[in-house]
XYZ file of C-alpha atoms in Angstrom:
688
model
C -9.081 -28.758 -42.522
C -12.765 -29.211 -41.828
C -14.798 -29.219 -45.282
C -18.731 -28.565 -45.698
C -20.649 -31.800 -46.078
C -23.177 -30.020 -48.415
C -20.798 -28.709 -50.939
C -21.135 -30.151 -54.418
C -19.077 -29.573 -57.237
C -18.718 -30.924 -60.625
C -15.579 -32.500 -59.551
C -17.589 -34.693 -56.866
C -20.107 -35.307 -59.231
C -17.609 -36.559 -62.121
C -16.208 -38.889 -59.282
C -19.866 -40.135 -58.917
C -20.086 -41.205 -62.403
C -16.564 -42.620 -62.410
C -17.272 -44.616 -59.882
C -13.945 -43.447 -58.220
C -14.174 -42.927 -54.508
C -13.759 -39.122 -53.293
C -11.089 -37.572 -51.359
C -12.694 -38.408 -48.435
C -13.307 -41.778 -48.818
C -17.024 -41.585 -49.944
C -18.498 -44.722 -51.914
C -19.361 -44.084 -55.819
C -22.945 -42.882 -56.049
C -22.900 -41.364 -52.475
C -22.521 -37.723 -53.087
C -25.085 -35.250 -52.788
C -27.828 -35.300 -55.804
C -28.083 -32.135 -57.705
C -31.312 -29.752 -56.960
C -32.903 -31.339 -59.814
C -32.146 -34.535 -59.257
C -33.464 -33.783 -55.580
C -36.797 -32.810 -56.607
C -37.291 -35.566 -58.993
C -36.879 -38.107 -55.819
C -39.414 -39.069 -53.638
C -38.992 -37.453 -49.904
C -40.415 -39.976 -47.506
C -39.550 -39.583 -43.772
C -39.613 -43.188 -41.940
C -41.620 -43.306 -38.854
C -39.568 -45.996 -37.699
C -36.808 -48.194 -38.757
C -37.858 -51.572 -40.404
C -35.425 -54.191 -39.099
C -35.710 -56.194 -42.419
C -35.389 -53.000 -44.746
C -32.198 -52.794 -46.734
C -29.530 -50.562 -45.044
C -27.158 -47.912 -46.446
C -23.395 -48.918 -46.887
C -21.193 -47.707 -43.880
C -19.334 -45.476 -45.706
C -22.056 -43.710 -47.542
C -22.131 -39.966 -45.382
C -25.341 -37.828 -45.248
C -25.103 -34.363 -46.061
C -26.907 -33.375 -42.429
C -24.676 -36.191 -40.906
C -21.280 -36.046 -39.446
C -18.415 -35.536 -41.783
C -15.131 -37.773 -41.034
C -12.345 -35.802 -39.053
C -9.573 -34.586 -41.108
C -6.797 -37.255 -41.691
C -8.893 -40.134 -40.997
C -8.623 -43.125 -43.023
C -11.998 -43.933 -45.185
C -14.381 -46.003 -42.947
C -12.304 -45.443 -39.796
C -14.152 -46.634 -36.938
C -16.439 -49.480 -38.650
C -15.450 -53.052 -37.722
C -15.248 -54.297 -40.917
C -12.793 -51.589 -42.365
C -14.867 -52.348 -45.782
C -16.414 -49.642 -47.974
C -19.263 -51.296 -49.555
C -19.000 -54.585 -47.683
C -21.523 -55.915 -45.279
C -22.056 -54.852 -41.680
C -19.961 -56.626 -39.053
C -21.837 -59.799 -37.927
C -23.647 -60.291 -41.122
C -23.078 -63.030 -43.742
C -21.070 -61.545 -46.893
C -23.621 -61.211 -49.753
C -23.998 -59.453 -52.895
C -26.380 -56.785 -52.688
C -29.518 -57.375 -54.164
C -31.297 -54.064 -52.850
C -32.439 -51.427 -54.578
C -29.665 -49.455 -53.140
C -25.801 -50.464 -53.472
C -24.175 -51.498 -50.387
C -27.202 -52.732 -48.433
C -27.529 -56.245 -47.490
C -30.363 -58.659 -48.365
C -30.765 -60.282 -45.097
C -32.623 -58.988 -42.255
C -30.662 -56.987 -39.740
C -29.143 -58.953 -36.582
C -28.425 -57.809 -33.065
C -25.115 -56.419 -32.524
C -22.370 -58.268 -30.697
C -21.524 -57.349 -27.140
C -18.196 -57.610 -25.903
C -17.950 -59.969 -22.990
C -15.804 -57.658 -21.016
C -16.730 -53.993 -21.448
C -20.662 -54.981 -22.360
C -20.127 -52.181 -25.465
C -21.462 -52.925 -28.363
C -19.104 -54.237 -31.129
C -21.241 -54.326 -34.046
C -22.435 -51.166 -36.324
C -24.832 -48.462 -34.563
C -28.636 -49.063 -35.203
C -29.520 -45.097 -35.500
C -31.181 -43.656 -38.334
C -29.577 -43.981 -41.591
C -27.847 -40.732 -43.298
C -30.688 -40.529 -45.951
C -33.193 -40.362 -43.191
C -31.753 -36.785 -42.361
C -31.996 -35.561 -46.067
C -35.840 -36.819 -45.962
C -36.385 -35.243 -42.580
C -34.742 -31.867 -43.774
C -37.123 -31.905 -46.869
C -40.088 -32.644 -45.365
C -39.699 -30.382 -42.234
C -42.558 -28.030 -41.609
C -39.570 -25.468 -39.972
C -38.171 -23.528 -42.434
C -34.548 -24.395 -42.471
C -31.245 -23.244 -44.275
C -27.551 -24.794 -43.902
C -25.235 -22.129 -43.952
C -21.598 -22.344 -44.018
C -18.874 -20.236 -41.531
C -19.135 -17.430 -44.206
C -22.587 -16.752 -43.855
C -23.604 -18.431 -47.291
C -26.743 -20.529 -47.928
C -25.443 -23.706 -48.702
C -29.094 -25.798 -49.054
C -32.789 -24.744 -48.038
C -35.689 -27.034 -47.649
C -38.722 -26.253 -49.329
C -40.338 -24.829 -45.978
C -37.751 -21.823 -46.377
C -38.813 -21.162 -50.114
C -42.547 -21.420 -49.145
C -42.120 -18.829 -45.966
C -40.215 -16.480 -48.373
C -42.180 -16.922 -51.551
C -39.334 -18.322 -53.802
C -37.962 -21.377 -55.366
C -35.389 -22.810 -52.689
C -32.527 -23.209 -55.331
C -32.575 -19.851 -55.720
C -31.356 -19.201 -52.094
C -28.464 -21.342 -52.922
C -25.388 -19.035 -52.123
C -27.142 -16.015 -50.741
C -26.255 -14.541 -47.622
C -28.358 -15.442 -44.535
C -27.732 -12.333 -43.012
C -29.713 -10.751 -45.945
C -32.356 -13.389 -45.837
C -32.794 -13.040 -42.220
C -32.564 -9.168 -41.961
C -29.526 -9.374 -39.408
C -27.723 -6.361 -40.757
C -29.997 -3.484 -39.721
C -29.287 -4.165 -36.118
C -25.798 -3.682 -34.962
C -26.003 -5.287 -31.972
C -27.716 -8.149 -33.838
C -25.211 -7.998 -36.685
C -22.451 -8.483 -34.172
C -23.920 -11.299 -32.251
C -24.538 -13.211 -35.322
C -20.767 -12.865 -36.498
C -20.060 -13.927 -33.309
C -22.195 -17.133 -33.900
C -20.177 -17.705 -37.236
C -16.808 -17.377 -35.786
C -17.509 -19.947 -33.173
C -17.618 -17.329 -30.482
C -21.210 -17.679 -29.490
C -23.497 -20.923 -29.506
C -26.678 -19.230 -30.731
C -28.427 -16.341 -32.162
C -32.444 -16.108 -31.441
C -33.883 -12.864 -32.942
C -37.385 -11.606 -33.842
C -37.501 -10.159 -37.178
C -39.887 -8.589 -39.557
C -39.337 -9.935 -43.304
C -40.642 -9.385 -46.566
C -41.711 -11.935 -49.094
C -40.860 -11.694 -52.637
C -44.533 -10.923 -53.278
C -44.216 -7.922 -51.217
C -46.072 -9.449 -47.871
C -44.505 -8.865 -44.381
C -44.376 -11.395 -42.233
C -42.941 -11.832 -38.398
C -40.345 -14.247 -38.115
C -38.531 -16.171 -35.379
C -34.639 -16.546 -36.402
C -32.547 -18.850 -34.888
C -28.792 -19.398 -36.034
C -26.510 -22.164 -34.062
C -24.231 -24.621 -35.047
C -25.221 -27.960 -36.475
C -23.654 -30.983 -34.382
C -20.540 -32.465 -35.291
C -20.414 -30.412 -38.173
C -18.658 -27.170 -39.662
C -21.975 -25.504 -41.073
C -24.702 -23.959 -39.071
C -28.633 -24.106 -39.464
C -30.550 -21.391 -39.859
C -34.502 -21.888 -38.865
C -37.273 -19.397 -39.252
C -40.230 -19.761 -37.734
C -43.427 -17.905 -38.916
C -45.108 -16.304 -36.030
C -47.098 -13.471 -37.622
C -50.482 -14.918 -36.214
C -48.948 -14.636 -32.604
C -47.371 -11.180 -33.205
C -50.885 -9.935 -34.323
C -52.452 -11.628 -31.250
C -49.946 -9.882 -29.216
C -50.685 -6.244 -30.770
C -54.327 -6.905 -30.681
C -54.186 -7.815 -27.029
C -51.845 -5.338 -26.250
C -54.067 -2.149 -28.006
C -56.785 -3.649 -25.828
C -54.690 -3.238 -22.670
C -53.253 0.061 -23.689
C -56.624 1.940 -24.874
C -59.575 3.270 -22.912
C -62.360 1.363 -24.473
C -65.062 4.148 -23.993
C -62.954 6.761 -25.867
C -60.491 4.570 -27.735
C -57.827 6.785 -26.628
C -54.646 6.044 -25.181
C -54.966 5.124 -21.751
C -52.831 6.026 -18.422
C -50.161 3.337 -19.064
C -49.330 3.998 -22.731
C -49.807 7.570 -21.950
C -46.676 7.307 -19.319
C -44.971 4.683 -21.687
C -44.859 7.177 -24.455
C -44.362 10.408 -22.125
C -41.312 8.704 -20.674
C -40.171 7.846 -24.395
C -40.558 11.436 -25.076
C -38.448 12.650 -22.213
C -35.813 10.233 -23.325
C -35.896 11.410 -26.779
C -35.832 15.004 -26.260
C -32.828 14.535 -23.899
C -30.648 12.787 -26.692
C -31.604 14.118 -30.012
C -29.998 16.953 -30.677
C -32.448 17.656 -33.502
C -35.485 18.722 -31.379
C -35.982 21.504 -28.565
C -35.054 19.566 -26.305
C -38.396 20.467 -24.344
C -41.745 19.219 -23.356
C -45.153 20.316 -22.660
C -48.620 18.820 -21.300
C -51.932 20.024 -20.985
C -53.783 18.149 -18.056
C -57.566 18.811 -18.285
C -60.489 18.026 -16.162
C -63.923 18.131 -17.039
C -66.182 20.492 -14.800
C -69.319 19.465 -13.505
C -69.032 15.924 -15.217
C -70.390 13.920 -12.170
C -73.505 15.791 -12.760
C -73.967 14.698 -16.289
C -73.540 10.954 -14.656
C -75.712 11.564 -11.783
C -78.613 13.004 -13.620
C -78.636 11.339 -16.845
C -76.739 8.002 -16.217
C -73.510 6.575 -17.223
C -74.413 5.763 -20.578
C -75.011 9.432 -21.538
C -71.966 10.313 -19.578
C -69.703 8.055 -21.834
C -71.104 8.887 -25.126
C -70.054 12.681 -23.572
C -66.489 11.465 -22.828
C -66.397 9.985 -26.557
C -67.421 13.360 -27.871
C -64.987 15.294 -25.930
C -62.155 12.716 -27.048
C -62.796 13.348 -30.391
C -62.777 17.409 -30.037
C -59.556 16.938 -28.151
C -58.061 14.471 -30.870
C -59.345 17.059 -33.717
C -57.167 20.310 -31.466
C -54.271 18.042 -31.573
C -54.310 16.487 -34.762
C -52.501 19.017 -36.745
C -49.317 18.967 -35.002
C -49.586 15.399 -33.734
C -49.899 15.646 -30.132
C -50.629 12.770 -28.548
C -54.090 12.719 -26.708
C -54.969 10.127 -23.608
C -57.881 9.560 -21.174
C -55.910 9.134 -17.836
C -59.425 8.336 -16.006
C -62.716 9.408 -14.935
C -62.808 12.843 -17.051
C -59.394 13.436 -16.980
C -57.542 13.714 -20.153
C -53.867 14.893 -21.653
C -52.348 16.392 -24.189
C -48.707 15.623 -24.488
C -46.709 17.990 -26.674
C -43.358 16.554 -27.743
C -40.428 18.912 -28.718
C -42.534 21.938 -27.654
C -41.676 25.668 -28.854
C -42.153 27.388 -25.635
C -45.162 28.415 -22.921
C -46.714 30.110 -25.889
C -47.139 27.205 -28.021
C -49.050 25.100 -25.228
C -50.975 28.114 -23.956
C -52.173 28.605 -27.563
C -53.134 24.747 -27.326
C -54.991 25.533 -24.192
C -57.036 28.341 -25.232
C -57.960 25.982 -28.482
C -58.833 23.158 -26.535
C -61.346 25.750 -24.294
C -62.889 27.162 -27.157
C -63.668 23.442 -28.739
C -64.904 22.178 -25.551
C -67.062 25.252 -25.076
C -69.418 24.577 -28.124
C -72.512 22.509 -26.972
C -72.164 18.697 -27.500
C -75.308 16.829 -29.086
C -75.345 13.423 -27.459
C -78.495 11.187 -27.956
C -80.501 14.178 -28.864
C -79.950 16.160 -25.795
C -77.590 19.004 -25.960
C -74.812 19.401 -23.216
C -72.517 22.066 -22.396
C -69.339 21.440 -20.339
C -66.293 23.348 -19.856
C -62.876 22.310 -18.660
C -59.865 23.174 -16.406
C -56.621 23.040 -17.793
C -53.409 22.680 -15.930
C -50.355 23.871 -18.517
C -46.775 22.731 -17.784
C -43.779 23.291 -20.112
C -39.738 22.865 -19.382
C -36.786 21.599 -20.454
C -36.909 17.512 -20.852
C -33.378 17.313 -19.303
C -33.821 16.801 -15.783
C -37.230 16.183 -15.940
C -38.761 13.043 -14.587
C -42.592 11.686 -15.328
C -43.500 11.921 -11.766
C -42.581 15.588 -11.388
C -44.162 16.562 -14.947
C -47.483 14.841 -13.485
C -47.344 16.373 -10.248
C -46.749 20.058 -11.451
C -49.584 19.488 -13.932
C -52.031 18.096 -11.556
C -51.101 20.926 -8.905
C -51.537 23.498 -11.835
C -54.608 22.010 -12.571
C -56.084 22.402 -8.995
C -55.000 25.843 -9.322
C -57.283 26.316 -12.266
C -60.438 24.975 -10.605
C -59.450 27.041 -7.261
C -59.203 30.442 -9.532
C -62.821 29.688 -10.992
C -62.730 26.877 -13.487
C -63.522 27.002 -17.072
C -60.051 28.303 -17.576
C -56.290 27.402 -17.868
C -53.484 28.231 -15.354
C -49.748 28.090 -16.169
C -47.397 26.403 -14.026
C -45.902 28.901 -11.449
C -42.517 27.773 -9.723
C -43.083 30.458 -6.699
C -46.284 29.595 -6.301
C -45.474 25.976 -6.266
C -42.813 26.693 -3.883
C -45.349 28.241 -1.695
C -47.747 25.181 -1.881
C -44.863 22.998 -0.975
C -43.883 24.984 1.791
C -47.586 24.974 3.135
C -47.675 21.111 2.700
C -44.569 20.830 4.614
C -45.949 22.769 7.349
C -49.323 20.943 7.605
C -47.561 17.663 7.796
C -45.266 18.550 10.697
C -47.916 20.667 12.581
C -48.766 17.666 15.147
C -45.234 16.393 15.648
C -44.472 20.100 16.199
C -47.040 20.396 19.346
C -45.422 17.234 20.843
C -42.207 18.791 20.603
C -42.823 21.577 22.166
C -41.883 24.017 19.098
C -44.788 26.820 19.789
C -44.221 29.597 22.347
C -46.819 32.431 23.325
C -46.403 36.248 23.241
C -48.433 38.608 24.455
C -50.196 41.662 23.480
C -51.730 44.272 26.186
C -55.472 45.354 26.165
C -55.331 48.941 27.848
C -57.996 50.845 28.814
C -58.227 54.176 26.849
C -59.519 56.227 29.606
C -56.793 55.450 32.175
C -54.285 53.687 29.837
C -54.306 50.529 32.295
C -53.246 47.621 31.381
C -56.680 45.095 31.997
C -55.636 42.431 30.120
C -53.179 40.440 27.735
C -54.342 38.351 24.138
C -52.052 35.094 23.827
C -50.529 35.069 20.488
C -49.120 31.890 19.228
C -45.777 31.634 17.271
C -43.857 28.668 15.888
C -40.147 28.332 16.131
C -40.066 26.303 13.264
C -36.646 24.314 12.804
C -36.268 24.984 9.091
C -38.285 28.436 8.390
C -37.531 29.865 11.560
C -40.440 31.872 13.873
C -43.751 31.831 12.057
C -46.751 34.058 12.731
C -50.200 32.747 13.531
C -51.621 33.241 9.795
C -48.771 31.349 8.346
C -49.956 27.840 10.216
C -53.521 28.490 11.883
C -55.455 28.401 8.799
C -53.378 24.603 8.107
C -54.317 23.396 11.659
C -57.882 24.092 11.159
C -57.755 22.321 7.500
C -56.104 19.164 8.916
C -57.761 19.186 12.587
C -54.158 20.100 14.326
C -56.069 23.016 15.844
C -57.212 20.774 18.293
C -54.348 19.763 20.254
C -52.763 23.383 19.382
C -55.389 25.166 21.208
C -55.385 22.958 23.861
C -52.038 23.643 24.486
C -52.472 27.204 24.165
C -55.104 27.632 26.408
C -53.134 25.398 29.203
C -50.379 27.536 28.586
C -51.848 31.001 28.692
C -53.659 29.947 31.951
C -50.492 28.939 33.770
C -49.131 31.838 32.737
C -51.804 34.245 33.872
C -51.951 32.169 37.089
C -48.349 33.163 37.550
C -49.136 36.918 37.028
C -51.884 36.673 39.508
C -49.758 35.312 42.139
C -46.852 37.777 41.449
C -49.465 41.086 41.423
C -52.508 40.157 43.309
C -53.750 43.745 43.357
C -53.397 43.778 39.515
C -54.899 40.632 37.973
C -54.789 40.383 34.151
C -57.521 38.911 32.018
C -56.034 36.543 29.040
C -58.000 36.119 26.354
C -57.123 32.850 24.111
C -58.235 32.416 20.349
C -60.388 29.422 20.067
C -61.552 28.133 16.636
C -64.959 26.632 15.845
C -63.530 23.166 14.819
C -62.405 23.254 18.824
C -65.794 23.522 19.383
C -67.349 20.649 17.072
C -64.221 18.248 17.626
C -63.193 18.379 20.923
C -65.311 18.673 24.127
C -64.317 22.384 24.975
C -66.082 22.659 28.001
C -64.422 19.850 29.486
C -61.049 20.913 28.421
C -61.497 24.505 29.632
C -63.180 22.962 33.270
C -59.923 20.841 33.318
C -57.372 23.470 32.666
C -58.866 25.868 35.078
C -58.861 23.329 37.911
C -54.992 22.036 36.698
C -54.066 25.720 36.875
C -55.890 27.390 39.632
C -57.028 30.156 37.579
C -60.470 31.927 38.269
C -63.010 31.511 35.362
C -63.295 35.260 35.255
C -59.545 35.840 34.447
C -60.189 33.799 30.874
C -61.801 35.405 28.143
C -62.124 32.981 25.054
C -62.136 34.907 21.481
C -64.099 33.530 18.570
C -64.649 35.028 15.260
C -67.889 36.704 14.176
C -68.472 34.052 11.399
C -67.933 31.146 13.696
C -70.338 32.584 16.621
C -73.040 34.362 14.412
C -75.979 31.738 13.719
C -74.451 29.274 16.243
C -77.191 26.784 17.075
C -76.911 23.327 18.760
C -73.741 22.157 20.300
C -71.984 25.523 19.455
C -74.552 27.772 21.304
C -74.683 24.917 24.165
C -70.604 24.813 24.528
C -70.880 28.784 24.612
C -73.745 28.743 27.124
C -72.169 26.182 29.471
C -68.815 28.312 29.115
C -70.364 31.368 30.142
C -72.345 29.789 33.371
C -68.798 28.768 34.456
C -67.618 32.330 34.521
C -65.584 32.499 31.374
C -65.792 35.611 29.514
C -66.764 35.275 25.553
C -65.775 37.735 22.946
C -66.577 38.187 19.197
C -63.325 38.743 17.434
C -63.249 40.943 14.112
C -66.684 42.412 14.247
C -68.124 44.192 11.649
C -66.513 41.986 9.033
C -68.713 38.779 9.121
C -72.439 37.960 8.894
C -73.007 41.031 11.499
C -76.451 39.468 12.310
C -77.187 41.953 15.312
C -80.083 39.826 16.304
C -78.071 37.256 17.763
C -76.036 39.826 19.918
C -79.190 39.577 22.663
C -79.049 35.506 22.530
C -75.557 34.795 22.587
C -73.755 34.801 26.032
C -71.159 37.378 24.673
C -69.398 39.835 26.781
C -67.060 41.930 24.542
C -67.007 43.209 21.018
C -63.754 43.610 19.329
C -63.918 45.816 16.473
C -61.652 44.790 13.304
C -58.974 46.993 12.476
C -60.298 48.095 9.127
C -62.573 50.171 10.971
C -59.610 52.051 12.750
C -57.819 53.108 9.802
C -60.175 55.732 9.355
C -59.155 57.556 11.817
C -55.287 57.831 10.932
C -55.034 61.446 10.458
C -56.726 64.266 12.284
C -56.661 66.697 9.046
C -58.014 63.993 6.878
C -61.022 62.212 9.055
C -63.380 59.529 7.476
C -66.735 60.171 8.550
C -68.420 57.340 7.788
C -65.732 54.989 9.744
C -66.249 57.249 12.596
C -69.909 57.219 12.269
C -70.130 53.128 12.317
C -67.871 52.989 15.215
C -69.639 55.282 17.324
C -72.872 53.800 16.603
C -71.538 50.192 17.308
C -70.172 51.083 20.643
C -73.272 52.911 21.793
C -75.144 49.426 20.467
C -72.731 47.411 22.627
C -72.987 49.320 25.638
C -77.112 49.458 25.562
C -76.545 45.536 25.530
C -74.418 45.674 28.385
C -71.107 44.784 26.359
C -67.921 46.451 26.296
C -65.894 47.108 23.354
C -62.324 46.786 22.264
C -61.002 48.477 19.098
C -58.075 46.446 17.554
C -54.811 47.596 15.509
C -54.345 51.307 17.134
C -51.115 52.386 16.093
C -51.066 56.246 16.969
C -52.376 58.895 19.781
C -54.834 60.323 17.290
C -56.721 56.855 17.123
C -56.417 56.145 20.261
C -57.723 59.840 21.072
C -60.980 59.340 19.005
C -61.760 56.197 20.137
C -61.663 57.351 23.599
C -63.786 60.029 22.772
C -66.480 57.841 20.903
C -66.549 55.665 23.947
C -64.380 52.627 23.342
C -63.398 50.676 26.502
C -59.848 49.158 25.478
C -57.317 49.695 22.875
C -54.991 46.703 21.371
C -52.229 47.554 18.814
C -48.727 48.702 18.194
C -49.310 52.112 19.719
C -49.008 50.493 23.186
C -47.117 47.673 22.390
C -45.923 44.729 19.757
C -46.700 41.295 21.113
C -44.069 40.143 23.349
C -42.803 37.605 25.782
C -44.368 37.099 29.071
C -41.605 38.548 31.130
C -42.188 41.878 29.385
C -45.838 42.070 30.406
C -44.671 41.806 34.091
C -42.984 45.126 34.138
C -46.417 46.717 32.290
C -48.925 45.362 34.997
C -48.022 48.222 37.518
C -46.872 50.944 34.925
C -49.638 52.808 32.910
C -49.101 52.262 29.066
C -49.338 55.324 26.740
C -52.372 56.861 26.217
């Protein structure tokens, strides 16, 4: 059975006094001294072994050395087999040194076996007493622990570390000294080391000294070599932890406002989501106010970044004051963007109240360096259950809502709207697939007739593009044309529409030579700026063989009025080519009539809002009729023709005819139809 080397009992002390060898063959006087005796003894750690120094008796064990195996006779393994005699290879002489059992003569080299080459004498390593001295003078705090977890011995460094007498630590629980019970995982692994099922335990724990001061210590528990005991060591790493804490604070906080930065904010938000998901004592919800200062760039540009930084610090203080009563987290995410995180929110009303409080606080002027500055903020508010919510989604929703607040006029807060967000996501999906859709031929053209109001004859058609989207079905132009103008996809799309419409008009011309149709194609102003529209039109007319006078290009009033430079030159070149130019939605834009005499325009298309007042004969709108009549007379005097859009009834068509409109377009005549339906209308007059 394995016995602990450090166990010192009254019985062993009695045997030491009587001179009788103990049960394990220890020589008299070789047992461990008591704590009082040990403190009275000098503790010197030899640097190197002196060959002439006296050596301990071979049978004298060390408390930190290797105990004899169970059942082994005393001094088994020693060449001489004696307990207190001289070492092998030395002359037997009486002991005269300070310690019994040591030889007086110098040590000699051990003999070597002529056959095996192994030493046949005694080992020349440090004497057992050296380990005791090293244990006592070591700066590393250490304790010897038995397999039950009790402290058998503690060195002075451990007592100094814990602020107590090391003698008072004897028989104490090592787990209590090292705080190994609080963490279930640590406690389990510690028990595994005690039971021999694990080789080592290493943990960093926060300990409290007897005087109340706290310290951080790195705890290591591992078996002592060739022993039944374990060695517990503690290294004070408080300075290292303090340095790490200061470095982490600098890394995780904004230097201008002293608020948590983006990294720490995301770390806290992730923890809050996890805690809210699994903490049944909370509300299980989370909220976020994401704000951006309106016009802050102007402060930096006019007053300098130093003033801007001081303003950011003042804003941060007011945000902190708003969040302090409920303990909300405030962070600066970068630039002039801040965020307030609400953990365990009680609902959207709490977030809305917080947003109102923040807006009111920021509306008060700031005194920065003797200057009174006023700023406002736009705030996006998001509140939802934590379960199933990810930090990425939460920030995307907050960023989208902040954009809505700025889009709606700034200096306000906006609550996240799932339906509005779905519409935005659809817009994004359409915008990102516009260009590939042109290459995949997902667009088709329908045509709506332009009918003479006097005779009901189809004079031309307007080409209207449709998108046969594989996911959303057939989409009308108002769903994707604005997106195409934003991202530049209108240039390839407009080129495709122009080529397809001209090819179709040429086919109608060849099929019905007596009844040629003018095809009208809408052109965005970006097509004029981002492409060579004149070259594109010339190439397409040459490619399709369509005469230029059978093509009419429609531009909106806002795009045409005030055109100078390149747009005006392009319109003039197209007109010189023989292509007709029409102003679409006339009367709703700038309506700068002075430009009508300078632009190469041949047709005005009145916006449908003017025709709506012509709906009922019994309730006419005299103002609409007066405006339309005046516009028609002006256009005719300038040599322009007039087309009325959105004609939906016979009464409207008749009144427009009496006023003098030349052509009409609307559902009264026909909805936009595929090209084969137009073929039947060419020879048959439309209603009217």
